[in-house]
Coordinates of C-alpha atoms in Angstrom, one line a residue:
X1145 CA 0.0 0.0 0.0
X1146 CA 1.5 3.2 -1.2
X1147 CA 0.9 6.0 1.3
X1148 CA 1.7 9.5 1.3
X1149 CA 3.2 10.7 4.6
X1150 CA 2.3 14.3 5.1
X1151 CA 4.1 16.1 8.4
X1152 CA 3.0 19.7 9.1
X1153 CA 4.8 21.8 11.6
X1154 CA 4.1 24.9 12.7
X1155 CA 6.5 26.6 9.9
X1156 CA 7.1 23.7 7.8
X1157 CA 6.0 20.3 5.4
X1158 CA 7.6 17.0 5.9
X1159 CA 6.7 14.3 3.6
X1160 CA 7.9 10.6 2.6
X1161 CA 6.0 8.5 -0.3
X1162 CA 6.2 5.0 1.9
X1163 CA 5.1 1.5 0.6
X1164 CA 3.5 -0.6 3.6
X1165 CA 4.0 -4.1 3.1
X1166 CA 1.6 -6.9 5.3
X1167 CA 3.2 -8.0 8.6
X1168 CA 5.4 -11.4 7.9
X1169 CA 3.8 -12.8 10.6
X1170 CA 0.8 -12.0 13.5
X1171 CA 2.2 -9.7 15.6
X1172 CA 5.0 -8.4 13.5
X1173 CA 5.1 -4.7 12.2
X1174 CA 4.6 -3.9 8.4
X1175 CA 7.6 -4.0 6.8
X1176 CA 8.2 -0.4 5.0
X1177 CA 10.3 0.7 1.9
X1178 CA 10.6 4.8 2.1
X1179 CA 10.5 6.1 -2.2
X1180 CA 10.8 9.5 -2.0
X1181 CA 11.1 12.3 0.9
X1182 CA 11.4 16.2 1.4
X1183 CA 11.2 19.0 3.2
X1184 CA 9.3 22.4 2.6
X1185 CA 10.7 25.2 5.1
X1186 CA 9.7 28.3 6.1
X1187 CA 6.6 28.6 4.6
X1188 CA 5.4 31.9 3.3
X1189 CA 7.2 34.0 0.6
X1190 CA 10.4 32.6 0.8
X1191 CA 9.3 28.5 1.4
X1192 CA 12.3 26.2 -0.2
X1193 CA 11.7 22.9 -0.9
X1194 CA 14.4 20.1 -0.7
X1195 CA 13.2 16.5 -2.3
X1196 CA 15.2 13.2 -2.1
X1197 CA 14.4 10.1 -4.9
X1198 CA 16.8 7.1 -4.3
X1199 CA 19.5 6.8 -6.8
X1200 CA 18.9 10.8 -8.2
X1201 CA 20.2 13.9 -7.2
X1202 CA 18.2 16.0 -4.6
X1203 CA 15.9 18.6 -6.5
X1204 CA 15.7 22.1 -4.2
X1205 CA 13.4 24.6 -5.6
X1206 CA 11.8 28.3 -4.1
X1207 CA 8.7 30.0 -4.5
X1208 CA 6.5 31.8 -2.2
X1209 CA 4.4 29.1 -0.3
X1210 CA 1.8 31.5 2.1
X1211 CA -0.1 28.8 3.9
X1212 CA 0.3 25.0 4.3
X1213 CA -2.3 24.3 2.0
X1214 CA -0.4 25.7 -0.5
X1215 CA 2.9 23.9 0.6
X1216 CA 1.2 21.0 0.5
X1217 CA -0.2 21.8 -3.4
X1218 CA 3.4 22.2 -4.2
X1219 CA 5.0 18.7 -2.6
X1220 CA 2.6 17.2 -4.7
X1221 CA 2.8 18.8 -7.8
X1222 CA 7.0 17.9 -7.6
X1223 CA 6.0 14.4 -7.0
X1224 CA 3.4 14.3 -10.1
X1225 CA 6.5 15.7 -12.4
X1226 CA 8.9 13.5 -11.0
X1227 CA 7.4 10.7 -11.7
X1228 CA 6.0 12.1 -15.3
X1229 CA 9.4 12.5 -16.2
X1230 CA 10.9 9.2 -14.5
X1231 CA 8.0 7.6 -17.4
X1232 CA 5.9 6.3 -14.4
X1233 CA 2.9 6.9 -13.4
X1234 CA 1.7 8.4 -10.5
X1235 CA -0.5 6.8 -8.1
X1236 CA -1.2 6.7 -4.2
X1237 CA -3.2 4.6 -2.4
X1238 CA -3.7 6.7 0.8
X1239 CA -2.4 9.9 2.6
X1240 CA -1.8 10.2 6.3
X1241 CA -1.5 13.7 8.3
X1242 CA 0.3 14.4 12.1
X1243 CA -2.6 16.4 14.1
X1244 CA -1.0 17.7 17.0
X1245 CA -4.3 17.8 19.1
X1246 CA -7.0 15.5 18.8
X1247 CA -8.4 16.6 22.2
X1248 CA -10.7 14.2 24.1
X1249 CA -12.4 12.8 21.4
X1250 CA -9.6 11.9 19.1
X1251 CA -7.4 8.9 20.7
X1252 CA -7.0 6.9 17.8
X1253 CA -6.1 7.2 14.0
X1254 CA -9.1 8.1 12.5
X1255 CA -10.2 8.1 8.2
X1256 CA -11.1 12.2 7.5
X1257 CA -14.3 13.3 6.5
X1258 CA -16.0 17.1 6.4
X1259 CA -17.2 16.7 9.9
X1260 CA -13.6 15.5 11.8
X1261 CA -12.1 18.4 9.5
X1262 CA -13.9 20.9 11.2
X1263 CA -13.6 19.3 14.5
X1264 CA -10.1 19.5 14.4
X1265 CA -10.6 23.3 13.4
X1266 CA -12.1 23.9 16.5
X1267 CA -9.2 21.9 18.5
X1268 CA -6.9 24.9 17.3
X1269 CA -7.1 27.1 20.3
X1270 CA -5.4 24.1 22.0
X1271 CA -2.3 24.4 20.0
X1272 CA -2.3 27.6 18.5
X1273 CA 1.3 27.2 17.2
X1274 CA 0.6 23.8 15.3
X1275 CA -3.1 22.2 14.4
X1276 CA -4.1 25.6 12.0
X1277 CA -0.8 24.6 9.9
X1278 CA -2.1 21.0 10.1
X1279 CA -6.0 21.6 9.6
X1280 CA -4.4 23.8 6.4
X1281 CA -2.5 20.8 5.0
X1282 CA -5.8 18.2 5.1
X1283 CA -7.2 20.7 3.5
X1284 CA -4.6 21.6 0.8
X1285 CA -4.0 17.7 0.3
X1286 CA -8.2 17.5 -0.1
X1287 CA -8.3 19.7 -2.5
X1288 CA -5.2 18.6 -4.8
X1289 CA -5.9 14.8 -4.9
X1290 CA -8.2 12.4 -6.7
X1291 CA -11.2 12.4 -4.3
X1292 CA -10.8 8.4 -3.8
X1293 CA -7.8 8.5 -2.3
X1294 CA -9.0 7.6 1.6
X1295 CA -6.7 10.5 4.4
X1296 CA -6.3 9.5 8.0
X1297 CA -5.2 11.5 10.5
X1298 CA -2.7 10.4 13.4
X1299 CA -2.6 12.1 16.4
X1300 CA 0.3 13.4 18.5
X1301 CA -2.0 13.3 21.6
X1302 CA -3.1 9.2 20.7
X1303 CA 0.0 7.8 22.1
X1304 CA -0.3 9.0 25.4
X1305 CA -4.1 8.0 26.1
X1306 CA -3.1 5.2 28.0
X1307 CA -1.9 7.6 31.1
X1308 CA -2.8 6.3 34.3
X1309 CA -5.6 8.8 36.0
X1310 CA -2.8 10.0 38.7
X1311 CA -0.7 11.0 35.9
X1312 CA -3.5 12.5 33.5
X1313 CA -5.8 14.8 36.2
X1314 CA -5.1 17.8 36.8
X1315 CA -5.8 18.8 40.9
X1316 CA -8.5 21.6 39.8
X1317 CA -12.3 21.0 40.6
X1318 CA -13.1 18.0 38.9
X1319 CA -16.9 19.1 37.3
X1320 CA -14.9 21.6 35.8
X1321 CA -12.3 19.6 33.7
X1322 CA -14.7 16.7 33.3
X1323 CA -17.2 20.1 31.7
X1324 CA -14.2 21.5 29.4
X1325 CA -12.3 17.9 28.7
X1326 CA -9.1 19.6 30.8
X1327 CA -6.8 16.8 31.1
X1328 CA -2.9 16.0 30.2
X1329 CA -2.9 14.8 26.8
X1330 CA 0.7 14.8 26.0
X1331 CA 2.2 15.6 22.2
X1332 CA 5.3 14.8 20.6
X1333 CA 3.6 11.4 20.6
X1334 CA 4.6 9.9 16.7
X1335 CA 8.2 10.8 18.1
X1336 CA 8.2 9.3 21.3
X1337 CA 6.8 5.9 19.4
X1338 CA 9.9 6.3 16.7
X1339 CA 11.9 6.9 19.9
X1340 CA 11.0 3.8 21.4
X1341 CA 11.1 1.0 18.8
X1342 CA 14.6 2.5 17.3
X1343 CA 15.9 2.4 21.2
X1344 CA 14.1 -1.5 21.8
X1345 CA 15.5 -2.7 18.0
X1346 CA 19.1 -1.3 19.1
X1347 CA 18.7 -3.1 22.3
X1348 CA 17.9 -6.3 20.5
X1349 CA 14.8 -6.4 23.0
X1350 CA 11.0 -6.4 22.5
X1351 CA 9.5 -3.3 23.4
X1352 CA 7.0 -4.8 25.6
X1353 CA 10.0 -5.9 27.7
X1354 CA 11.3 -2.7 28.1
X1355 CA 11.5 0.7 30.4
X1356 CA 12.2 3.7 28.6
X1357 CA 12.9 7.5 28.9
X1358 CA 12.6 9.5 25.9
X1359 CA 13.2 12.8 24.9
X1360 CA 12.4 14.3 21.9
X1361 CA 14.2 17.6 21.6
X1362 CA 13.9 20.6 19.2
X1363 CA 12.2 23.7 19.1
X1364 CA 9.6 22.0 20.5
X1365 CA 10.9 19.8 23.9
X1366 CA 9.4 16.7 25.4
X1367 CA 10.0 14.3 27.5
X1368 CA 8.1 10.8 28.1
X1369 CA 8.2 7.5 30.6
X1370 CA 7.4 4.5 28.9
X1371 CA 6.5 1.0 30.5
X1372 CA 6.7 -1.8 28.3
X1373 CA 5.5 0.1 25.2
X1374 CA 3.5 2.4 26.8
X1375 CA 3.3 6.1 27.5
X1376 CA 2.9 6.2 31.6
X1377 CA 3.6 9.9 31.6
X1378 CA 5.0 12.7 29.6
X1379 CA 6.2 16.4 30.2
X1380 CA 3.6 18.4 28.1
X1381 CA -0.1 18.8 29.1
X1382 CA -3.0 20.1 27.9
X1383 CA -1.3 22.1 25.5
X1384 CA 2.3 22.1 24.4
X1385 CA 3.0 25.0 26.1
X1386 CA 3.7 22.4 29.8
X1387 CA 7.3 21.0 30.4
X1388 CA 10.9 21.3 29.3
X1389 CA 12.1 24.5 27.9
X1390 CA 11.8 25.1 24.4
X1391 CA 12.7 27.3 21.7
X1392 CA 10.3 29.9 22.1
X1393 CA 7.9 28.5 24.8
X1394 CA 8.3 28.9 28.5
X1395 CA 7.5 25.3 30.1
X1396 CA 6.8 24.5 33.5
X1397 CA 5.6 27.7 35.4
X1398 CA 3.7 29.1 38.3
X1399 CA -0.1 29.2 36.9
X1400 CA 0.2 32.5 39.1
X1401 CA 2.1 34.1 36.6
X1402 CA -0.4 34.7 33.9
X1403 CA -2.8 36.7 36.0
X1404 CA 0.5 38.5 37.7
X1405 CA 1.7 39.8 34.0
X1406 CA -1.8 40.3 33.1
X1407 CA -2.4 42.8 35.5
X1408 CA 1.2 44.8 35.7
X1409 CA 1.4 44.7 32.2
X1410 CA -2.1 45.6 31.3
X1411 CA -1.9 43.1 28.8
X1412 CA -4.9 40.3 28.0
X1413 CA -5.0 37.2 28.8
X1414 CA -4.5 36.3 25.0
X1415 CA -1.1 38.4 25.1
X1416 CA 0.5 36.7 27.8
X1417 CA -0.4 33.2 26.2
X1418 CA 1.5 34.8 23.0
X1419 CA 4.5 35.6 25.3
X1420 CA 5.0 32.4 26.8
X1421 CA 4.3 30.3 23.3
X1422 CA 6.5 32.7 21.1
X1423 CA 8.7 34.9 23.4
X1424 CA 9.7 32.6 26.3
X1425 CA 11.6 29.7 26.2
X1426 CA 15.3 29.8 25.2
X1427 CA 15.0 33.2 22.8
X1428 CA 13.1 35.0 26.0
X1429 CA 16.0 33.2 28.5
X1430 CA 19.0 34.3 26.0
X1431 CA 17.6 37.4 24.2
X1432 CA 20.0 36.2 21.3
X1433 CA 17.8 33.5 19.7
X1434 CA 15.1 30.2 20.0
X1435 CA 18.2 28.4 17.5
X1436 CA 20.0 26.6 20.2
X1437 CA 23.4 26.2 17.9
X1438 CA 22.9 30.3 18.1
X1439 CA 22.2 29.8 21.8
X1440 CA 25.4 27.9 22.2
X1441 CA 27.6 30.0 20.2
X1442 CA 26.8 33.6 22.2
X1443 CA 27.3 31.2 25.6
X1444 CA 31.3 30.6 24.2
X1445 CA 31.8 34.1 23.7
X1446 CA 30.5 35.1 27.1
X1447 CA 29.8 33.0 29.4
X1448 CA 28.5 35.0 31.6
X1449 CA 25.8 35.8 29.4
X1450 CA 22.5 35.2 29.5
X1451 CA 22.4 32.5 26.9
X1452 CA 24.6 30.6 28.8
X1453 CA 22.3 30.8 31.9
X1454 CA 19.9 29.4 28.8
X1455 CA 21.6 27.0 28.4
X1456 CA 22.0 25.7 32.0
X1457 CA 18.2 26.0 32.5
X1458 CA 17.2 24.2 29.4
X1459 CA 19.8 21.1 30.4
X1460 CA 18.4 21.5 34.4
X1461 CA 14.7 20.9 33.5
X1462 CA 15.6 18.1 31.3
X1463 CA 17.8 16.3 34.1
X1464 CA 14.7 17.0 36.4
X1465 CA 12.7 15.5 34.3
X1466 CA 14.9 12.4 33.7
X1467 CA 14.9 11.9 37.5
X1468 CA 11.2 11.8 37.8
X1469 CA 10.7 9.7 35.8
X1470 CA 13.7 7.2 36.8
X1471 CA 11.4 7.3 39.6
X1472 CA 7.5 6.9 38.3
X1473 CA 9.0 3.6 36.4
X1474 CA 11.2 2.2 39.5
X1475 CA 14.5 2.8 36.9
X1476 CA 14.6 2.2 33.4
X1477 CA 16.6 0.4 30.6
X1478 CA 17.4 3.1 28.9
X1479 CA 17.5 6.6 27.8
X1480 CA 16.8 8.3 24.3
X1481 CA 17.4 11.2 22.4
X1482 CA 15.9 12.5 19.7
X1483 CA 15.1 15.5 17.9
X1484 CA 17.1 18.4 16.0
X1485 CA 18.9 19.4 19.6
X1486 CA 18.7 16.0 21.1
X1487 CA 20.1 14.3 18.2
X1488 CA 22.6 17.0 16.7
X1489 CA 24.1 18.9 19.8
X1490 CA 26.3 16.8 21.8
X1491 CA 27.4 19.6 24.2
X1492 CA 23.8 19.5 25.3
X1493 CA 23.4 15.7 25.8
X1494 CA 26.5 16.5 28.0
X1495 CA 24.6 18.5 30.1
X1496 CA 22.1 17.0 30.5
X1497 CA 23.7 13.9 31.6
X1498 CA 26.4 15.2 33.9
X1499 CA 26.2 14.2 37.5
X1500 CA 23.9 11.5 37.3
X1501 CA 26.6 8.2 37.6
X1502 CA 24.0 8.1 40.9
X1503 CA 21.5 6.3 38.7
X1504 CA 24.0 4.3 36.1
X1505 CA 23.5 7.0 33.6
X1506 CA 27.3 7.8 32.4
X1507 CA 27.9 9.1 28.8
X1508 CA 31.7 7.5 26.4
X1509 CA 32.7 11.4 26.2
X1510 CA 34.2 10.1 22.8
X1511 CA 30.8 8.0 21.4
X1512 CA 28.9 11.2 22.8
X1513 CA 30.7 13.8 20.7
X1514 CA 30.5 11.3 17.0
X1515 CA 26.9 11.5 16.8
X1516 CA 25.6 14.5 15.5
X1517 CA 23.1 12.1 13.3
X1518 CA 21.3 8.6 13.1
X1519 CA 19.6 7.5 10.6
X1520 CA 15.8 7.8 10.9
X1521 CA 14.2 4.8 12.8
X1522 CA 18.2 3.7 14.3
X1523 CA 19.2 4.2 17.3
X1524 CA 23.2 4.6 18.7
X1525 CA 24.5 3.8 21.8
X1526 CA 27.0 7.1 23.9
X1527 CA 27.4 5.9 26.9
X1528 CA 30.3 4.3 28.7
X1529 CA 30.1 0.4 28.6
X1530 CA 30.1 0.5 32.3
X1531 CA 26.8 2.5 32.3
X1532 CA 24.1 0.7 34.2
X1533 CA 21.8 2.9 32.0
X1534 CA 22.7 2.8 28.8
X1535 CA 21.7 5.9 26.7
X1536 CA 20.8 6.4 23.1
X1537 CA 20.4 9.0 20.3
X1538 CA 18.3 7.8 17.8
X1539 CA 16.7 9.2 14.5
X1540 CA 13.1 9.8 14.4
X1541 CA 11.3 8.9 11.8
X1542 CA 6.9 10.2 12.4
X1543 CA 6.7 9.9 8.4
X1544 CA 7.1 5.5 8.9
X1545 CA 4.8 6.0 12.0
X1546 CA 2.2 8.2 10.2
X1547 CA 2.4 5.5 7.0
X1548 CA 1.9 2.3 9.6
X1549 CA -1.0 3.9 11.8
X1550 CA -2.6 5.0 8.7
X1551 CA -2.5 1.5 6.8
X1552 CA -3.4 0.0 10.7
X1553 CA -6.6 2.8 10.4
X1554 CA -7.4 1.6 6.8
X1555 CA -6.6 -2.0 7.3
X1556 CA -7.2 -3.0 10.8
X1557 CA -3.8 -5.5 11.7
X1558 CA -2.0 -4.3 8.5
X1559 CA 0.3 -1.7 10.2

């Protein structure tokens, strides 16, 4: 099954053509075979688009790209020519789209019609920075293909609905979230699966064996505890905006805050949520930039700076994290990183990791500083071989998850 992988962020268009073959065996998962991948970056009038097809050289193109649905129009209008002037034809047998928020009705994978569409409009206000672009791309993708090709979405939040009640409920009055469906619904989900498997196949391990840590870090910054295959608990909430510190987005903070700001700034209430999504984080910490390698490189030239206090706040909620969750799964088997920071920046893996041989965790200062990739799906092994808790940096790969769930959707037992 040929299935169009379609990964909107909040300023940008991932995408992998993926054949989905059946499962060798019950049990097994569908064996994949990636054809052709890109990128589309920062859409608007300056989008670039990069686009990989094995065995030819890498095709980059510009051209204004306002909206994702128009992003979306243009990834597929490459793939149409590419393939027109390869002398094959064209054909998909499904799409699948990453929805950030599928709220409390949306757990599961689910096949798009008219009426989910606009549902997931609604769910917007939930994650301002992320479901608009995606609600844009179903759209764009609706409009440009042949009307029976079936689309699924795939949730970010559907991996984490198994949370245990103590770890999903928030302590406010309880008519009130049960009213307004105000609960921790986690993101980053696709990622923290890609995490996991890459981690459990390195291991040479099931994952239904295994205790895992993940963190999937970026300009976007999660962290999750997973027992046996399953998401126990994980650092964002009930919007993206809860946990580690991020690129532009505060994390963890006193819920006194808002209404503190609100009223000695005179601003709304909709003006402080737009400070702490797009104006905290590591560009409000530094005042330099959300780009940690820019982070990183104003911390070397002064380290008294206040990118390098950045810097040691972003690696000291991390390692806070790490121990609560050592913790909430009585130790772990290992830990993962993932992400453009997580995988990429070895100075901040460092950082993370120092001072916790108390626990096993113990990074090969060497194998640490060699990775600055994996390949997507594979996972690679930086710490010391002494390490009681081995730790990881692996390649994520949500366009292979989005292609399985959406055959597992279409094909119940085929992903």
């Amino acid at each position: 099954m040929r299935v169009l992988a379609i990964n909107s962020g909040s300023s940008s268009l991932k995408f992998k053509v993926v054949e989905v073959n059946p499962p060798l065996a019950a049990g097994d998962r569908a064996p994949v075979q990636v054809r052709e991948h890109g990128l589309i970056e920062e859409i608007g009038p300056k989008a670039t688009l990069t686009f990989h097809s094995d065995g030819k050289p890498a095709v980059h193109a510009a051209q204004p790209a306002v909206t994702h649905a128009e992003a979306v129009r243009w990834m597929l209008a490459v793939l149409q020519e590419q393939y027109r002037s390869a002398g094959q034809v064209w054909h998909l047998d499904a799409a699948g789209h990453r929805v950030v928020h599928g709220g409390a009705r949306f757990q599961e994978p689910v096949v798009l019609d008219p009426s989910v569409v606009e549902e997931l409009d609604r769910l917007t206000e939930l994650a301002p920075l992320h479901n608009a672009g995606c609600v844009a791309g179903i759209r764009g993708a609706q409009d440009a293909l042949p009307r029976g090709v079936p689309m699924v979405a795939v949730f970010d939040t559907g991996f984490h609905r198994f949370l245990p009640r103590q770890a999903s409920t928030y302590a406010i009055d309880g008519d009130l979230a049960r009213k307004h469906g105000i609960r921790r619904y986690g993101f980053h989900g696709i990622a923290h699966a890609s995490l996991a498997q890459a981690c459990a196949r390195a291991i040479g391990r099931p994952l239904e064996t295994l205790r895992l840590i993940t963190l999937q870090l970026g300009n976007g910054c999660s962290a999750a505890a997973i027992d046996r295959g399953r998401s126990v608990d994980t650092s964002m909430g009930f919007t993206p905006l809860e946990g580690l510190v991020m690129g532009t987005r505060s994390g963890d903070l006193d819920p006194a805050v808002i209404g503190y700001l609100a009223r000695r700034e005179g601003l709304t209430l909709d003006a402080v949520e737009h400070l702490l999504n797009e104006r905290s984080g590591l560009l409000g910490l530094s005042g330099v930039s959300r780009d940690m390698r820019e982070v990183l490189a104003a911390a070397e030239r002064d380290p008294a700076s206040r990118a390098a206090l950045a810097l040691e706040v972003f690696g000291y909620r991390a390692k806070k994290y790490i121990g609560a969750y050592l913790a909430v799964l009585g130790g772990a088997d290992a830990v993962v990183f993932g992400g453009g920071i997580g995988e990429h920046v070895p100075q901040v893996r460092a950082s993370i990791c120092e001072g916790m041989d108390w626990c096993g965790l113990r990074l090969d200062r060497a194998s640490n500083e060699a990775v600055t990739h994996a390949a997507p799906g594979e996972a690679v092994r930086i710490s010391d071989e002494g390490a009681t808790l081995p730790c990881y940096v692996a390649g994520v790969d949500e366009e292979v998850e989005i292609a399985r769930a959406t055959v597992a959707c279409l094909r119940p037992g085929g992903g």
